[in-house]
Amino acid sequence: MFAYILKRLLLMIPTLFGVMLITFAVTQFVPGGPVEQLVSQLEGNTVSGEASSGTQGLYRGATGLDEEYIREIRELYGFDKPVYERFTTMLGNYMRFDFGDSYFHNRSVIDLMASKLPVSISLGVWTFFIVYLTCIPLGIAKAVRDGSFFDVASSTLILIGYSIPGFVLGITLLVFFGGGSFFDVFPLRGLVSDNWETLSWGDKILDYLWHMVLPIIASVIGSFAVMTMLTKNSFIEEIRKQYVLTARAKGLSENTVLYRHVFRNAMIPLVTGFPAAFIGAFFTGSLLIETIFSLDGLGLLSYESVLKRDYPVVLGSLFLFTLLGLVAKLLADISYVLIDPRIHFESVDR
């Protein structure tokens, strides 16, 4: 086990290097870099220029500024240095988890991302637990009652929910329950109310939950179908196996057969995805949901950073998310081996 884990950890290094190299190279050829963005703001123009790779000249609108001032701007963002030097410096800083400062927020990338985490954690963690706690029992019930009216009706409902985009459902919920054309039940925006600091602890919790109802509904509806059907199909596959018939022939009760024998084997595909889903829940960012409900989270931050060419935020968040994704994948493989004794690291490695 130790050798396999060590090998996987070592493989993360070239994977991270490749991801960062490709992304860094792409950013050097995207028109309208941070230098052009700042110069455009100073001149009151729109950005329409060359890449920010440090080559000669900015866009045409920059000709109205003093060359010395433009050079100082390049030095401010580090674009006066060669590309390879900037890349190696960036990697060295990232190894120490130093992602630098945002070009446009005047804050470190870590502090900026941390300030957005409450929204992303609220959306991700609530969605994660609601989906798992709802879909697994529902999938088991559908598997036991396969082909019944309950199975058909529930499948129809979750598939309808799956077909509705989250942002469309969010707008619909706001229109009906957010003070639109019908009922003024839930707030339109924000994670908490403006007077949240003055509320008691009990009122703070209720206020927070009150604000999260509509965004969570819009986030989870589309996630029910995949997890429910995966659970159902996994249980049906196990129920039809020979050992289940043998257990029933021995006179074991249906609940004993289902929850003592079938449950463990059927849950393997679901549990192995648990680490990745749980880690991802803390960093979930949904641009459309956050925009509709005016929630300032990681999704909106990533989108604005790409538009503004805020490269420290773009590259820093990409590095962190890629690293977390690789760790989550490793944990999923480890959990698979621990749960299913038939699987060994040697066979996984091959």
PDB file of C-alpha atoms in Angstrom, residues 159-275:
ATOM      1  CA  LEU A 159     -35.911  12.865 -14.628  1.00  0.00           C
ATOM      2  CA  ILE A 160     -38.101  15.944 -15.024  1.00  0.00           C
ATOM      3  CA  GLY A 161     -35.987  17.638 -12.368  1.00  0.00           C
ATOM      4  CA  TYR A 162     -32.830  16.507 -14.139  1.00  0.00           C
ATOM      5  CA  SER A 163     -34.022  18.023 -17.413  1.00  0.00           C
ATOM      6  CA  ILE A 164     -34.603  21.460 -15.875  1.00  0.00           C
ATOM      7  CA  PRO A 165     -31.422  23.600 -15.829  1.00  0.00           C
ATOM      8  CA  GLY A 166     -30.543  24.860 -12.367  1.00  0.00           C
ATOM      9  CA  PHE A 167     -30.518  28.525 -13.396  1.00  0.00           C
ATOM     10  CA  VAL A 168     -33.998  28.206 -14.981  1.00  0.00           C
ATOM     11  CA  LEU A 169     -35.329  26.634 -11.801  1.00  0.00           C
ATOM     12  CA  GLY A 170     -33.632  29.345  -9.741  1.00  0.00           C
ATOM     13  CA  ILE A 171     -35.284  32.132 -11.739  1.00  0.00           C
ATOM     14  CA  THR A 172     -38.639  30.356 -11.463  1.00  0.00           C
ATOM     15  CA  LEU A 173     -38.285  30.041  -7.698  1.00  0.00           C
ATOM     16  CA  LEU A 174     -37.432  33.729  -7.393  1.00  0.00           C
ATOM     17  CA  VAL A 175     -40.449  34.706  -9.480  1.00  0.00           C
ATOM     18  CA  PHE A 176     -42.831  32.574  -7.445  1.00  0.00           C
ATOM     19  CA  PHE A 177     -41.372  32.808  -3.926  1.00  0.00           C
ATOM     20  CA  GLY A 178     -38.858  35.667  -3.925  1.00  0.00           C
ATOM     21  CA  GLY A 179     -41.228  38.618  -4.110  1.00  0.00           C
ATOM     22  CA  GLY A 180     -41.633  38.457  -7.874  1.00  0.00           C
ATOM     23  CA  SER A 181     -45.126  38.184  -9.273  1.00  0.00           C
ATOM     24  CA  PHE A 182     -46.575  35.869  -6.620  1.00  0.00           C
ATOM     25  CA  PHE A 183     -45.339  35.238  -3.056  1.00  0.00           C
ATOM     26  CA  ASP A 184     -42.756  37.141  -1.013  1.00  0.00           C
ATOM     27  CA  VAL A 185     -41.530  34.255   1.147  1.00  0.00           C
ATOM     28  CA  PHE A 186     -37.753  34.047   0.698  1.00  0.00           C
ATOM     29  CA  PRO A 187     -35.059  36.737   0.292  1.00  0.00           C
ATOM     30  CA  LEU A 188     -33.822  37.677  -3.158  1.00  0.00           C
ATOM     31  CA  ARG A 189     -30.094  37.874  -2.508  1.00  0.00           C
ATOM     32  CA  GLY A 190     -27.215  37.321  -0.138  1.00  0.00           C
ATOM     33  CA  LEU A 191     -26.161  34.631   2.306  1.00  0.00           C
ATOM     34  CA  VAL A 192     -27.530  36.472   5.347  1.00  0.00           C
ATOM     35  CA  SER A 193     -29.584  39.567   6.062  1.00  0.00           C
ATOM     36  CA  ASP A 194     -28.061  43.020   6.538  1.00  0.00           C
ATOM     37  CA  ASN A 195     -28.858  42.966  10.274  1.00  0.00           C
ATOM     38  CA  TRP A 196     -27.374  39.508  10.787  1.00  0.00           C
ATOM     39  CA  GLU A 197     -24.714  40.748  13.221  1.00  0.00           C
ATOM     40  CA  THR A 198     -27.363  42.101  15.571  1.00  0.00           C
ATOM     41  CA  LEU A 199     -29.364  38.860  15.712  1.00  0.00           C
ATOM     42  CA  SER A 200     -29.166  36.213  18.416  1.00  0.00           C
ATOM     43  CA  TRP A 201     -27.494  32.880  17.674  1.00  0.00           C
ATOM     44  CA  GLY A 202     -30.801  31.144  17.095  1.00  0.00           C
ATOM     45  CA  ASP A 203     -32.022  33.901  14.797  1.00  0.00           C
ATOM     46  CA  LYS A 204     -28.705  33.879  12.928  1.00  0.00           C
ATOM     47  CA  ILE A 205     -29.098  30.177  12.150  1.00  0.00           C
ATOM     48  CA  LEU A 206     -32.690  30.620  11.030  1.00  0.00           C
ATOM     49  CA  ASP A 207     -31.764  33.643   8.931  1.00  0.00           C
ATOM     50  CA  TYR A 208     -28.941  31.729   7.243  1.00  0.00           C
ATOM     51  CA  LEU A 209     -31.166  28.733   6.516  1.00  0.00           C
ATOM     52  CA  TRP A 210     -33.901  31.044   5.259  1.00  0.00           C
ATOM     53  CA  HIS A 211     -31.516  32.548   2.702  1.00  0.00           C
ATOM     54  CA  MET A 212     -30.215  29.143   1.575  1.00  0.00           C
ATOM     55  CA  VAL A 213     -33.560  27.467   0.795  1.00  0.00           C
ATOM     56  CA  LEU A 214     -33.982  28.637  -2.809  1.00  0.00           C
ATOM     57  CA  PRO A 215     -30.301  28.330  -3.898  1.00  0.00           C
ATOM     58  CA  ILE A 216     -30.074  24.820  -2.441  1.00  0.00           C
ATOM     59  CA  ILE A 217     -33.290  23.701  -4.150  1.00  0.00           C
ATOM     60  CA  ALA A 218     -31.996  25.036  -7.468  1.00  0.00           C
ATOM     61  CA  SER A 219     -28.666  23.227  -6.923  1.00  0.00           C
ATOM     62  CA  VAL A 220     -29.865  19.801  -5.784  1.00  0.00           C
ATOM     63  CA  ILE A 221     -32.809  19.067  -8.086  1.00  0.00           C
ATOM     64  CA  GLY A 222     -30.637  18.232 -11.061  1.00  0.00           C
ATOM     65  CA  SER A 223     -28.330  16.025  -8.953  1.00  0.00           C
ATOM     66  CA  PHE A 224     -31.000  13.594  -7.763  1.00  0.00           C
ATOM     67  CA  ALA A 225     -31.297  11.589 -10.979  1.00  0.00           C
ATOM     68  CA  VAL A 226     -27.703  10.362 -11.335  1.00  0.00           C
ATOM     69  CA  MET A 227     -27.193   9.298  -7.728  1.00  0.00           C
ATOM     70  CA  THR A 228     -30.657   7.735  -7.395  1.00  0.00           C
ATOM     71  CA  MET A 229     -30.399   5.686 -10.580  1.00  0.00           C
ATOM     72  CA  LEU A 230     -26.831   4.638  -9.758  1.00  0.00           C
ATOM     73  CA  THR A 231     -27.991   3.385  -6.357  1.00  0.00           C
ATOM     74  CA  LYS A 232     -30.976   1.596  -7.836  1.00  0.00           C
ATOM     75  CA  ASN A 233     -29.021  -0.135 -10.585  1.00  0.00           C
ATOM     76  CA  SER A 234     -26.255  -1.141  -8.189  1.00  0.00           C
ATOM     77  CA  PHE A 235     -28.750  -2.749  -5.785  1.00  0.00           C
ATOM     78  CA  ILE A 236     -30.661  -4.483  -8.573  1.00  0.00           C
ATOM     79  CA  GLU A 237     -27.431  -5.996  -9.873  1.00  0.00           C
ATOM     80  CA  GLU A 238     -26.572  -7.369  -6.426  1.00  0.00           C
ATOM     81  CA  ILE A 239     -30.106  -8.590  -5.678  1.00  0.00           C
ATOM     82  CA  ARG A 240     -30.023 -10.796  -8.774  1.00  0.00           C
ATOM     83  CA  LYS A 241     -26.797 -12.563  -7.788  1.00  0.00           C
ATOM     84  CA  GLN A 242     -26.589 -16.150  -6.553  1.00  0.00           C
ATOM     85  CA  TYR A 243     -25.569 -15.395  -2.970  1.00  0.00           C
ATOM     86  CA  VAL A 244     -28.826 -13.485  -2.438  1.00  0.00           C
ATOM     87  CA  LEU A 245     -30.870 -16.482  -3.566  1.00  0.00           C
ATOM     88  CA  THR A 246     -28.821 -18.671  -1.222  1.00  0.00           C
ATOM     89  CA  ALA A 247     -29.414 -16.313   1.706  1.00  0.00           C
ATOM     90  CA  ARG A 248     -33.139 -16.297   1.043  1.00  0.00           C
ATOM     91  CA  ALA A 249     -33.182 -20.092   0.751  1.00  0.00           C
ATOM     92  CA  LYS A 250     -31.643 -20.293   4.225  1.00  0.00           C
ATOM     93  CA  GLY A 251     -34.692 -18.504   5.583  1.00  0.00           C
ATOM     94  CA  LEU A 252     -33.129 -15.101   6.280  1.00  0.00           C
ATOM     95  CA  SER A 253     -35.538 -12.188   6.426  1.00  0.00           C
ATOM     96  CA  GLU A 254     -35.699  -9.776   3.514  1.00  0.00           C
ATOM     97  CA  ASN A 255     -34.297  -6.914   5.615  1.00  0.00           C
ATOM     98  CA  THR A 256     -31.387  -9.089   6.730  1.00  0.00           C
ATOM     99  CA  VAL A 257     -30.613 -10.073   3.150  1.00  0.00           C
ATOM    100  CA  LEU A 258     -30.931  -6.517   1.907  1.00  0.00           C
ATOM    101  CA  TYR A 259     -29.036  -4.592   4.582  1.00  0.00           C
ATOM    102  CA  ARG A 260     -26.533  -7.164   5.822  1.00  0.00           C
ATOM    103  CA  HIS A 261     -25.513  -8.805   2.547  1.00  0.00           C
ATOM    104  CA  VAL A 262     -26.611  -6.696  -0.405  1.00  0.00           C
ATOM    105  CA  PHE A 263     -26.014  -3.268   1.092  1.00  0.00           C
ATOM    106  CA  ARG A 264     -22.234  -3.585   1.546  1.00  0.00           C
ATOM    107  CA  ASN A 265     -21.562  -4.814  -1.977  1.00  0.00           C
ATOM    108  CA  ALA A 266     -24.015  -2.465  -3.643  1.00  0.00           C
ATOM    109  CA  MET A 267     -22.608   0.586  -1.871  1.00  0.00           C
ATOM    110  CA  ILE A 268     -19.038   0.079  -3.154  1.00  0.00           C
ATOM    111  CA  PRO A 269     -19.475   2.221  -6.319  1.00  0.00           C
ATOM    112  CA  LEU A 270     -21.139   4.955  -4.257  1.00  0.00           C
ATOM    113  CA  VAL A 271     -18.782   5.011  -1.279  1.00  0.00           C
ATOM    114  CA  THR A 272     -15.667   5.105  -3.436  1.00  0.00           C
ATOM    115  CA  GLY A 273     -16.848   8.393  -4.915  1.00  0.00           C
ATOM    116  CA  PHE A 274     -17.541   9.814  -1.480  1.00  0.00           C
ATOM    117  CA  PRO A 275     -14.056  11.333  -0.790  1.00  0.00           C
TER     118      PRO A 275
END
